[in-house]
PDB file of N, CA and C in Angstrom:
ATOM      1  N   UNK A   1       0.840  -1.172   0.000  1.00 54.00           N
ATOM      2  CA  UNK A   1       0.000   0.000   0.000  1.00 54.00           C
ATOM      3  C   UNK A   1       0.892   1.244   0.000  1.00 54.00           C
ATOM      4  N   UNK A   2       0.287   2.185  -0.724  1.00 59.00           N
ATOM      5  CA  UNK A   2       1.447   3.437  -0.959  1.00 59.00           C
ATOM      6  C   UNK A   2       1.248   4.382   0.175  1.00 59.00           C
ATOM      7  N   UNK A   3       2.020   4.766   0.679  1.00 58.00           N
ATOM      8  CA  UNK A   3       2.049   6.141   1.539  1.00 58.00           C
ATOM      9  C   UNK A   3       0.877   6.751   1.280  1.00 58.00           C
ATOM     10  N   UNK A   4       0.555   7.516   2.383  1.00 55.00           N
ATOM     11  CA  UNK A   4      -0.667   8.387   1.866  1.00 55.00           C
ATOM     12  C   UNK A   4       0.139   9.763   2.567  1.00 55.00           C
ATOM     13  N   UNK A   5      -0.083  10.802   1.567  1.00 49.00           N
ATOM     14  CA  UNK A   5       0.742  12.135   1.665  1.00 49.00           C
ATOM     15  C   UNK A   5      -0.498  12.983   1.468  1.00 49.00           C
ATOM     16  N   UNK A   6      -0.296  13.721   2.707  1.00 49.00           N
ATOM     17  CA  UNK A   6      -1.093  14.830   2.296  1.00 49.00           C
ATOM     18  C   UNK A   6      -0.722  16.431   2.534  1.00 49.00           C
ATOM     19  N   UNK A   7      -1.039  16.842   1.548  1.00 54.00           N
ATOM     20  CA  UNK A   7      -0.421  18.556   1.701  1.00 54.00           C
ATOM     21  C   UNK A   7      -1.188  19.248   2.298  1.00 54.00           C
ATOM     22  N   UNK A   8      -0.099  19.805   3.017  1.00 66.00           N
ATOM     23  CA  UNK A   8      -0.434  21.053   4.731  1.00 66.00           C
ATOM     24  C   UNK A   8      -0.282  22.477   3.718  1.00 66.00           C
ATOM     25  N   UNK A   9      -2.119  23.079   3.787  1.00 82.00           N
ATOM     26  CA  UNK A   9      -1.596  24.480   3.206  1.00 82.00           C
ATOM     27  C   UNK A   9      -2.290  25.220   4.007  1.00 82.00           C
ATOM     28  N   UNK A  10      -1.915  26.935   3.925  1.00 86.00           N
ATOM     29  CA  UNK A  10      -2.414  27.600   4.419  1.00 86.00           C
ATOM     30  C   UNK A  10      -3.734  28.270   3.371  1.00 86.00           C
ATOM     31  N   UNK A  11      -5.195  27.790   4.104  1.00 91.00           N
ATOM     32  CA  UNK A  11      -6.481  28.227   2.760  1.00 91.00           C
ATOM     33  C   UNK A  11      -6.297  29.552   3.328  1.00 91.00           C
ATOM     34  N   UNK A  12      -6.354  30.234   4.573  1.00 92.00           N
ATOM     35  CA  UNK A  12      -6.613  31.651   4.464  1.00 92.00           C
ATOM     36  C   UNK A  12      -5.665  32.445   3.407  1.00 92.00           C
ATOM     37  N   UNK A  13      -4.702  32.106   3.676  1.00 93.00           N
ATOM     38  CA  UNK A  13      -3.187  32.692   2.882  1.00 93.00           C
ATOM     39  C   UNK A  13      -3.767  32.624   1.461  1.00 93.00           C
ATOM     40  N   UNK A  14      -3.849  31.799   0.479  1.00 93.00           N
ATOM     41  CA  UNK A  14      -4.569  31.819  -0.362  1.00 93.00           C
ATOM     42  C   UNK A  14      -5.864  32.819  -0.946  1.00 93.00           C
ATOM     43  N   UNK A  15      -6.901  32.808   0.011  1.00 94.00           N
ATOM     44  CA  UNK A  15      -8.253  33.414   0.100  1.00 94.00           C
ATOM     45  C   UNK A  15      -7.236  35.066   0.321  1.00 94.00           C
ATOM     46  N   UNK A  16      -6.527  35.132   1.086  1.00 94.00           N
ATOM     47  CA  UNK A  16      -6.061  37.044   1.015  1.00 94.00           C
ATOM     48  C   UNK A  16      -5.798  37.034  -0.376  1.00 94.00           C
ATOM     49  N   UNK A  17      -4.612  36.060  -0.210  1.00 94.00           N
ATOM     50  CA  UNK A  17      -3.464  36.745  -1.852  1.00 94.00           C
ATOM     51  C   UNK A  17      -4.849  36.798  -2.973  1.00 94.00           C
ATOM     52  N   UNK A  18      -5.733  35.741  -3.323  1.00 95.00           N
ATOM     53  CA  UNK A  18      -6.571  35.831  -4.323  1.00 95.00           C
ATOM     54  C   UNK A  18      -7.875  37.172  -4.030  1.00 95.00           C
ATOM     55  N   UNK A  19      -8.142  37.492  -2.916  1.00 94.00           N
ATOM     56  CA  UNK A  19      -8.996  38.518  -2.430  1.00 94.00           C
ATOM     57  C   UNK A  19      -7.666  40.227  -2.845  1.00 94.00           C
ATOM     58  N   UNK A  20      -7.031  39.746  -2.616  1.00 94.00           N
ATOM     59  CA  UNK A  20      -5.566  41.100  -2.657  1.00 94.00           C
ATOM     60  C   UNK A  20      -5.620  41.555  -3.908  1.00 94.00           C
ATOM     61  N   UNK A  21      -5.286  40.199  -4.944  1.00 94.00           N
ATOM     62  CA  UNK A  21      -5.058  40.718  -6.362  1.00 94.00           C
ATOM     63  C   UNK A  21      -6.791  41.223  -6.520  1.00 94.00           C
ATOM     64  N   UNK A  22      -7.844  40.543  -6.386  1.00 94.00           N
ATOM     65  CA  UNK A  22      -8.896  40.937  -7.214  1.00 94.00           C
ATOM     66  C   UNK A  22      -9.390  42.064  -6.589  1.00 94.00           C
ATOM     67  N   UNK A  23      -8.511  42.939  -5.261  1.00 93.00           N
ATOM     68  CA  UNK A  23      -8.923  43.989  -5.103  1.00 93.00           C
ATOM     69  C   UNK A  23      -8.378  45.088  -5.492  1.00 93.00           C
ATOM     70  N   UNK A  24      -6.874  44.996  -5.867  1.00 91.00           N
ATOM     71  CA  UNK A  24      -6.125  45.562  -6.626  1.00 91.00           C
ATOM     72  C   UNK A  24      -6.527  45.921  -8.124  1.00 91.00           C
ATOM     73  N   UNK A  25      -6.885  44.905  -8.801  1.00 93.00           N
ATOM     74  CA  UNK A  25      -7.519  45.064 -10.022  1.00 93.00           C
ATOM     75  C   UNK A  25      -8.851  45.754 -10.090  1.00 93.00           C
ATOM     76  N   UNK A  26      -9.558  45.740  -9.189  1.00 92.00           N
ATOM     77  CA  UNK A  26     -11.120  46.511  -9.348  1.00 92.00           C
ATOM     78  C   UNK A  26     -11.310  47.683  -8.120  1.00 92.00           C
ATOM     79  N   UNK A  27      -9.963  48.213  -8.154  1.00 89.00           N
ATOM     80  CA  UNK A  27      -9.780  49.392  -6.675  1.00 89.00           C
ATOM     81  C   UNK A  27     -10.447  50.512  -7.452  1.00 89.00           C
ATOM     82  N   UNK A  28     -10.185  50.425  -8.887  1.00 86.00           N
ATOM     83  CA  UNK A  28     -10.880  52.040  -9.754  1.00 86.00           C
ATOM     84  C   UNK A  28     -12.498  52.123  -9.593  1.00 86.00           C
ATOM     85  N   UNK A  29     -12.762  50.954  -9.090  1.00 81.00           N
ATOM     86  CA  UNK A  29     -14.818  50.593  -9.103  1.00 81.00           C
ATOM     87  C   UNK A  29     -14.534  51.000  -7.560  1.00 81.00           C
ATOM     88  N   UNK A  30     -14.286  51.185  -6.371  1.00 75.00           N
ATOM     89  CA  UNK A  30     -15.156  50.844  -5.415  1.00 75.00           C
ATOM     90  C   UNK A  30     -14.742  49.657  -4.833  1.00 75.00           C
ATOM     91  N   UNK A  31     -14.594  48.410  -5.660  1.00 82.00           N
ATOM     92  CA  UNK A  31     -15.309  47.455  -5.038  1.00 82.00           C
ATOM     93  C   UNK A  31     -14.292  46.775  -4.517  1.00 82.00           C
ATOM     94  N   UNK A  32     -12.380  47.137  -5.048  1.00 87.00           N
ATOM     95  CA  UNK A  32     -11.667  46.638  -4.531  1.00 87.00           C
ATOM     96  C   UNK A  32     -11.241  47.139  -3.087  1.00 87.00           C
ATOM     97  N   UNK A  33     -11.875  48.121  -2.491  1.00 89.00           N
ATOM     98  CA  UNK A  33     -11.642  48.842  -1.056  1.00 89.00           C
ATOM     99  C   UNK A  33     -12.450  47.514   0.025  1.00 89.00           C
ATOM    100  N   UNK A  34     -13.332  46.919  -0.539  1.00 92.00           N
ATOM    101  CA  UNK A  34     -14.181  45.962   0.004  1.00 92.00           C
ATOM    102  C   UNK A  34     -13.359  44.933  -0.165  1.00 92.00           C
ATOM    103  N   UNK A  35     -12.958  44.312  -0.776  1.00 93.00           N
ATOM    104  CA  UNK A  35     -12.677  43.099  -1.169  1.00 93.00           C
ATOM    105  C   UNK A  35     -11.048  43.211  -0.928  1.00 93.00           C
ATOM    106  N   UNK A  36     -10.358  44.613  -0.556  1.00 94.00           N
ATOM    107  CA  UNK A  36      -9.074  44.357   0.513  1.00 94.00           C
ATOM    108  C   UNK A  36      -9.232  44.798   1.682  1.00 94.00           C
ATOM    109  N   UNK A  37     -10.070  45.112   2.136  1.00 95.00           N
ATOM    110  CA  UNK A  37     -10.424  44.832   3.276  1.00 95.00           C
ATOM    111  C   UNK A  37     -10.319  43.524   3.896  1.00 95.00           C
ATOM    112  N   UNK A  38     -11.054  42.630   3.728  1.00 95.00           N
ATOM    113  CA  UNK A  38     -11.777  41.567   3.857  1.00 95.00           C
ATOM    114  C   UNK A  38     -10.645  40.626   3.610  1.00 95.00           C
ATOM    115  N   UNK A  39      -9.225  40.975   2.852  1.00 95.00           N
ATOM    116  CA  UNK A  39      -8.260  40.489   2.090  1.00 95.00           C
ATOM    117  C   UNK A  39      -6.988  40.648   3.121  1.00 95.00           C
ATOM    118  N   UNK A  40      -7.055  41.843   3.468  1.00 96.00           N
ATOM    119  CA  UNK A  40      -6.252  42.242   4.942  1.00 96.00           C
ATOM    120  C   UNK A  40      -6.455  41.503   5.952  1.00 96.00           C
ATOM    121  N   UNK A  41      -7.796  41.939   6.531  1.00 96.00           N
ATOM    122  CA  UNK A  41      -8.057  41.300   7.946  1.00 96.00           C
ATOM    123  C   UNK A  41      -7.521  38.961   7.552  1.00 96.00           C
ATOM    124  N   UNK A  42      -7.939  38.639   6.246  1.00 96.00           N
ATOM    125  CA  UNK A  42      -7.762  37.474   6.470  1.00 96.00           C
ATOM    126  C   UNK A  42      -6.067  37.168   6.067  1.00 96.00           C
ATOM    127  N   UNK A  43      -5.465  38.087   5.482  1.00 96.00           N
ATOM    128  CA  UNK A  43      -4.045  37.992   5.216  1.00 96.00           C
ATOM    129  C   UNK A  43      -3.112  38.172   6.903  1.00 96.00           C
ATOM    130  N   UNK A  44      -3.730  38.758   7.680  1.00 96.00           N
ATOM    131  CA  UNK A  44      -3.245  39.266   9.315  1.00 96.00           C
ATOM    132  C   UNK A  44      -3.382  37.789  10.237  1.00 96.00           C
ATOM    133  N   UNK A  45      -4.543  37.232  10.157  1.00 95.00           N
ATOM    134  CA  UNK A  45      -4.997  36.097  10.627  1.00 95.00           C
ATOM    135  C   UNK A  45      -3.819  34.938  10.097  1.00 95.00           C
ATOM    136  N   UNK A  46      -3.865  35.249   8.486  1.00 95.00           N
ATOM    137  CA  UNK A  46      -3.190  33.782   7.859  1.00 95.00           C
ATOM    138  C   UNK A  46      -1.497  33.978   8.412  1.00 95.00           C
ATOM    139  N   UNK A  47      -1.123  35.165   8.562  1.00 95.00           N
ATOM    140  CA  UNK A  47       0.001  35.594   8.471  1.00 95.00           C
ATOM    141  C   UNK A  47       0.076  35.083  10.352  1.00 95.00           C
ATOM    142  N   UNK A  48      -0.835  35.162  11.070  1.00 94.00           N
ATOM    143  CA  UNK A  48      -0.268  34.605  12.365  1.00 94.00           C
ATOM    144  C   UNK A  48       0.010  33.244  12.366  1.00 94.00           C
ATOM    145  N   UNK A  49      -0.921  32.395  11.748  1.00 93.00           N
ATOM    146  CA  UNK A  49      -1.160  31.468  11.425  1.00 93.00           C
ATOM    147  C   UNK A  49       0.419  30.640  10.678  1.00 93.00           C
ATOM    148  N   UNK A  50       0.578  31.313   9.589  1.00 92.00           N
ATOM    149  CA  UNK A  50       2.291  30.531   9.352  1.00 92.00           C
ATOM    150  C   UNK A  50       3.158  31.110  10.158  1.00 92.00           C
ATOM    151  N   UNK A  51       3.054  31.778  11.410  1.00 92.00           N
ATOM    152  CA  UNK A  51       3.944  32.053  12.121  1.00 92.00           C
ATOM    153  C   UNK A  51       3.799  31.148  13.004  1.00 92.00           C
ATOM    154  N   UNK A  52       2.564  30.428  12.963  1.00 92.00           N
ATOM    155  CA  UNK A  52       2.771  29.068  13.973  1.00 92.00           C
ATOM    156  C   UNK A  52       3.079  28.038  13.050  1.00 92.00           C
ATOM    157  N   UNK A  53       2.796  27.687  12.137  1.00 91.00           N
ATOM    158  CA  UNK A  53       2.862  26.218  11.505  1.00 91.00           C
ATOM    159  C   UNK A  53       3.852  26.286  10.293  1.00 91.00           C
ATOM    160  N   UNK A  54       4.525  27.637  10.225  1.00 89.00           N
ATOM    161  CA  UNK A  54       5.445  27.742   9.208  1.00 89.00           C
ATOM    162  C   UNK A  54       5.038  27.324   7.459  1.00 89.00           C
ATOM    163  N   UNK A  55       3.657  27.626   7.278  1.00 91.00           N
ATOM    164  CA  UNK A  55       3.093  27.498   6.185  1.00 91.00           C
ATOM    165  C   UNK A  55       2.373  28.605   5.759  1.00 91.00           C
ATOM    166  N   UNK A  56       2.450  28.933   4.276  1.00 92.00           N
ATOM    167  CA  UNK A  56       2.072  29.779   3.479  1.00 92.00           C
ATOM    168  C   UNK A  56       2.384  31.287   3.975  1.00 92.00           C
ATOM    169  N   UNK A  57       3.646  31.638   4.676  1.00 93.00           N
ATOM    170  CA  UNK A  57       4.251  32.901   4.691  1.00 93.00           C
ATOM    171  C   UNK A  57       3.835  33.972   3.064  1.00 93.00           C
ATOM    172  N   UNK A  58       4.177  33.746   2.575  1.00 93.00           N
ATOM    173  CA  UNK A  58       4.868  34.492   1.056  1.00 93.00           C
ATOM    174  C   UNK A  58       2.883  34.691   0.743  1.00 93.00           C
ATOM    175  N   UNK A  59       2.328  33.905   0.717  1.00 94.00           N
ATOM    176  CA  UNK A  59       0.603  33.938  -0.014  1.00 94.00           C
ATOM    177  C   UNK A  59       0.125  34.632   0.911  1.00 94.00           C
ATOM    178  N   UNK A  60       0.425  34.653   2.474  1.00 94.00           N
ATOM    179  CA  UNK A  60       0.039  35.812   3.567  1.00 94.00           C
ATOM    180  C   UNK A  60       0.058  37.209   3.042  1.00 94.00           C
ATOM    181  N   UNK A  61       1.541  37.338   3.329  1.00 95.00           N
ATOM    182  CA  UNK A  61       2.314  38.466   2.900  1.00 95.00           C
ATOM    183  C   UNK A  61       1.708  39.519   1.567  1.00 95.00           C
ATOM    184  N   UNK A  62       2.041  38.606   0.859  1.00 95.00           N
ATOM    185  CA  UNK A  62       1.156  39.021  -0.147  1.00 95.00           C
ATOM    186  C   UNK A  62      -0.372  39.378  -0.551  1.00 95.00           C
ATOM    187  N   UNK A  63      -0.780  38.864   0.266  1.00 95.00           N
ATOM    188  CA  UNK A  63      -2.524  39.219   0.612  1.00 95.00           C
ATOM    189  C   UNK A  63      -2.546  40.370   1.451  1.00 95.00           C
ATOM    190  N   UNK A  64      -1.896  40.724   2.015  1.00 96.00           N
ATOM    191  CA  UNK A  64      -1.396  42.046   2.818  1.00 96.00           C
ATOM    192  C   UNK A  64      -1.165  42.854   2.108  1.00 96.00           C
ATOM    193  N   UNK A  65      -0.065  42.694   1.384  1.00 96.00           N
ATOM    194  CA  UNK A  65       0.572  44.233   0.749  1.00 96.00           C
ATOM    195  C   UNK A  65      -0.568  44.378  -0.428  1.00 96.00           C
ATOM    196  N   UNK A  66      -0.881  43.019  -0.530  1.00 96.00           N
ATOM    197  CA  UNK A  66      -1.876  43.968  -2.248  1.00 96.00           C
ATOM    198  C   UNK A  66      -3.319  44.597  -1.898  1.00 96.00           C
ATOM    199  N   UNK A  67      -3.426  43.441  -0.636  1.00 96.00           N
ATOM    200  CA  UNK A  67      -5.068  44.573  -0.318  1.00 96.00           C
ATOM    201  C   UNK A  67      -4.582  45.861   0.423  1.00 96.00           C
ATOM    202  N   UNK A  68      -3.887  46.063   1.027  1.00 96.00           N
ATOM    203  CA  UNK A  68      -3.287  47.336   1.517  1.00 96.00           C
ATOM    204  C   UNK A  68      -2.891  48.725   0.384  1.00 96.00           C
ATOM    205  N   UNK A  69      -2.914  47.894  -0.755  1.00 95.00           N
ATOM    206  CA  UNK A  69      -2.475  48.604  -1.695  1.00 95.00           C
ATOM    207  C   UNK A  69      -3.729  49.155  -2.515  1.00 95.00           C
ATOM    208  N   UNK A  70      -4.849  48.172  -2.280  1.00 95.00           N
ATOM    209  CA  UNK A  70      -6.029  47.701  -3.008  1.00 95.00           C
ATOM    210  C   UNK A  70      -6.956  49.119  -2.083  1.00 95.00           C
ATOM    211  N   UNK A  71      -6.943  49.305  -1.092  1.00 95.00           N
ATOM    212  CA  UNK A  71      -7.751  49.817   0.137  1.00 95.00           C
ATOM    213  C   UNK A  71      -6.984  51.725  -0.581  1.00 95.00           C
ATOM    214  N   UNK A  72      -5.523  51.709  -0.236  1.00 95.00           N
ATOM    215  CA  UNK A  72      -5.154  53.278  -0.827  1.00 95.00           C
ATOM    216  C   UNK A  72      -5.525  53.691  -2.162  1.00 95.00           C
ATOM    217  N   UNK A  73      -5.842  52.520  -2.864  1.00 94.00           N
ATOM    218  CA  UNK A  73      -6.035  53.314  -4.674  1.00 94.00           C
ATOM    219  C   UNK A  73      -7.261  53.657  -4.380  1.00 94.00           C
ATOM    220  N   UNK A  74      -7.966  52.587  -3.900  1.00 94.00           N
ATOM    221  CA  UNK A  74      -9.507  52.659  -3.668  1.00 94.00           C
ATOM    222  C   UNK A  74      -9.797  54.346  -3.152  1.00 94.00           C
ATOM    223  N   UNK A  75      -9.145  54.856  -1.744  1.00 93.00           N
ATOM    224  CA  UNK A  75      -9.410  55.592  -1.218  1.00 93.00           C
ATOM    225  C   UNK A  75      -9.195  56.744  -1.979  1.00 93.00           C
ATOM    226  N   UNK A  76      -7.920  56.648  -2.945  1.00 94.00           N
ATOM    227  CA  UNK A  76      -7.607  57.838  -3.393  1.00 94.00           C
ATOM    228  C   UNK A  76      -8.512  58.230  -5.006  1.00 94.00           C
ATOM    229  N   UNK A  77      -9.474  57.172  -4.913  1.00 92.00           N
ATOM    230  CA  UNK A  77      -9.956  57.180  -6.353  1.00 92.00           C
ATOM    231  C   UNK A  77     -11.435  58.398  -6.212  1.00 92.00           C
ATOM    232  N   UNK A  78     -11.642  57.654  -4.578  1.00 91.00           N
ATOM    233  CA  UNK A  78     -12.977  57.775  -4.244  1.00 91.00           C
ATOM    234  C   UNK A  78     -13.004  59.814  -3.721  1.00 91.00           C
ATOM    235  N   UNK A  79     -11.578  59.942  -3.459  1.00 94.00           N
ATOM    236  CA  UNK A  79     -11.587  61.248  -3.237  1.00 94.00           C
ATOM    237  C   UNK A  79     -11.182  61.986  -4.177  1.00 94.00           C
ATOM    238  N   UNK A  80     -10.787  61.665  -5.224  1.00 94.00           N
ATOM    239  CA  UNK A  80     -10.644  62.030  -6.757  1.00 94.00           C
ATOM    240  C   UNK A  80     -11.757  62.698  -7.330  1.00 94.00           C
ATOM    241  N   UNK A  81     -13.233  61.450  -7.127  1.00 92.00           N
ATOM    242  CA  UNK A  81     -14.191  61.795  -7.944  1.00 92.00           C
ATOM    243  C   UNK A  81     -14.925  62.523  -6.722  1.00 92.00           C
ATOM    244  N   UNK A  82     -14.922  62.439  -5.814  1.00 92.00           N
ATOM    245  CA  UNK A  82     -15.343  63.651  -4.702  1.00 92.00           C
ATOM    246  C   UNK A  82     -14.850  65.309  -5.507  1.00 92.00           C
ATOM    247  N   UNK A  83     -13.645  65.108  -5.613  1.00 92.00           N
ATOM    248  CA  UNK A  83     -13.103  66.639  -5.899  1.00 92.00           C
ATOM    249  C   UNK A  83     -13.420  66.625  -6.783  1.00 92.00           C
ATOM    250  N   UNK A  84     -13.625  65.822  -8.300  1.00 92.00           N
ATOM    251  CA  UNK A  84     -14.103  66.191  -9.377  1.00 92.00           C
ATOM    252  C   UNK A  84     -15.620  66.232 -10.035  1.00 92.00           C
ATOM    253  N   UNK A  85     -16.415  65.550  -8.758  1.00 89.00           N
ATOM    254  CA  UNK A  85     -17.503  65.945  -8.673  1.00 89.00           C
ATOM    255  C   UNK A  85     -18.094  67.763  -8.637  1.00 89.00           C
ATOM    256  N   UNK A  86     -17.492  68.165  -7.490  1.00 88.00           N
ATOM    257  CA  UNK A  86     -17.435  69.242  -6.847  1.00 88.00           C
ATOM    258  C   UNK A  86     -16.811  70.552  -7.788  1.00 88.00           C
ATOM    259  N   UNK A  87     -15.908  70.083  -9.081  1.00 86.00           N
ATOM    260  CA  UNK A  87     -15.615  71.041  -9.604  1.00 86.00           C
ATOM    261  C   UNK A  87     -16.415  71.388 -10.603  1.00 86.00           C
ATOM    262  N   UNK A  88     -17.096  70.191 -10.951  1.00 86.00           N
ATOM    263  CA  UNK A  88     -18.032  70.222 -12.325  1.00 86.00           C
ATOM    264  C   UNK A  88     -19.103  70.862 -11.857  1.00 86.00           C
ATOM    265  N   UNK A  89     -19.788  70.458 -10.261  1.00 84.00           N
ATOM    266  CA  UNK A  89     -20.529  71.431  -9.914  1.00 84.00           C
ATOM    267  C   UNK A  89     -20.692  72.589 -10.066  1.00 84.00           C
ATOM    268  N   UNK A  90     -19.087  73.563  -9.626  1.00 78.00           N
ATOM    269  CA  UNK A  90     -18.997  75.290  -9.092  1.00 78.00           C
ATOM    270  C   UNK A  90     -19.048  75.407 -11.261  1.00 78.00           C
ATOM    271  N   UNK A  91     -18.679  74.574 -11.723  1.00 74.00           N
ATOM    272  CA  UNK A  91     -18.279  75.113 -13.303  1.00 74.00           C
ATOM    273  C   UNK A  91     -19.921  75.179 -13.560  1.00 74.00           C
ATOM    274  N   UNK A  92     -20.674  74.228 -13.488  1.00 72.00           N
ATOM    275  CA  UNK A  92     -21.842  74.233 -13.950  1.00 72.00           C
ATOM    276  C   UNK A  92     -22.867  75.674 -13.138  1.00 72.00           C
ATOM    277  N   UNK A  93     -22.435  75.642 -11.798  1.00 76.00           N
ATOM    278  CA  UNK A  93     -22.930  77.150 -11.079  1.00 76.00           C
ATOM    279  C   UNK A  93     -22.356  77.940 -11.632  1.00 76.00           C
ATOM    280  N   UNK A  94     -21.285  78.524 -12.511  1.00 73.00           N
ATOM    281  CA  UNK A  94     -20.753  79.410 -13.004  1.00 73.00           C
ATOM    282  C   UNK A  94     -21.742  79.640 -14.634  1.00 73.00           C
ATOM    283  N   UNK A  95     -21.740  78.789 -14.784  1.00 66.00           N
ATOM    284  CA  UNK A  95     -22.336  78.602 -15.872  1.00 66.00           C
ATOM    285  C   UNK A  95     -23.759  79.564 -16.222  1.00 66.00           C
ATOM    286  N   UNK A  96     -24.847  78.784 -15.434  1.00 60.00           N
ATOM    287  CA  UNK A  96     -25.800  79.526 -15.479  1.00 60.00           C
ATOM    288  C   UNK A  96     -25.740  80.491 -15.204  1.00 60.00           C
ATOM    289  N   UNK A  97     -24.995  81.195 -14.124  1.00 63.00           N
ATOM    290  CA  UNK A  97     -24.732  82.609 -13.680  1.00 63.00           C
ATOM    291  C   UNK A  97     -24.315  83.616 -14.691  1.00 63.00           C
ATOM    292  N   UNK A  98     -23.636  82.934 -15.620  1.00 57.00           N
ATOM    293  CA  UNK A  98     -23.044  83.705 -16.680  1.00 57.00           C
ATOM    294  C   UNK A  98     -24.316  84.023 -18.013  1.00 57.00           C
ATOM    295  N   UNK A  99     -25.152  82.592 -17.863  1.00 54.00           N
ATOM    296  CA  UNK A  99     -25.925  83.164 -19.378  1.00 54.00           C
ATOM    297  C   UNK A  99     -27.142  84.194 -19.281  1.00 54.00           C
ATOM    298  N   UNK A 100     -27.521  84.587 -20.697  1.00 54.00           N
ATOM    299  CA  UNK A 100     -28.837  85.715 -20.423  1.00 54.00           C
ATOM    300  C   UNK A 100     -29.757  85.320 -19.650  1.00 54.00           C
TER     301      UNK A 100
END
C-alpha cells in the first residue's frame, strides 16, 4: 500500500493573496476597497497562522501588501471623484450665472 501524503496548506493565505489581487484590479470601481479589506483582515490572521505552523508565509504576505495597496487606490480614487464631482458642480454654477 502506498504512503498516503497529504499537503499542509495555508487556505486563508490563499483566500487574502486571491482577495488582494482581485482587489487591486477593481480598486478604480469601489469594489476593490471591500474586497481588501476583507483580504487584509484574512491575510493578518493567515500571516499569524504561518507564524505558527510555518506554512504559506509568502501567499500571507502578499494578501497584505496587495489589499493594503487595493484599500489606498480605492481611497484615493474615491476622493478624486469627490473633488471632481465638486468642480463640475462650481463650473456648472458658473455657468448659469453667466448666461442671459
Amino acid at each position: 500500500m502506498p504512503p498516503h501524503h497529504t499537503a499542509s496548506t495555508n487556505g486563508l493565505a490563499g483566500a487574502a493573496m486571491l482577495l488582494g489581487v482581485i482587489g487591486l484590479s477593481t480598486s478604480v470601481f469601489f469594489i476593490g476597497g471591500l474586497s481588501g479589506g476583507i483580504g487584509l483582515i484574512l491575510g493578518i490572521i493567515a500571516l499569524t497562522t504561518a507564524k505558527r505552523t510555518g506554512i504559506g508565509r509568502g501567499k500571507a504576505l502578499t494578501g497584505v501588501v496587495t489589499s493594503a495597496i487595493a484599500i489606498v487606490v480605492s481611497a484615493l480614487v474615491a476622493v478624486f471623484f469627490v473633488w471632481y464631482a465638486d468642480k463640475t458642480q462650481e463650473c456648472a454654477r458658473r455657468g448659469l450665472r453667466d448666461s442671459p
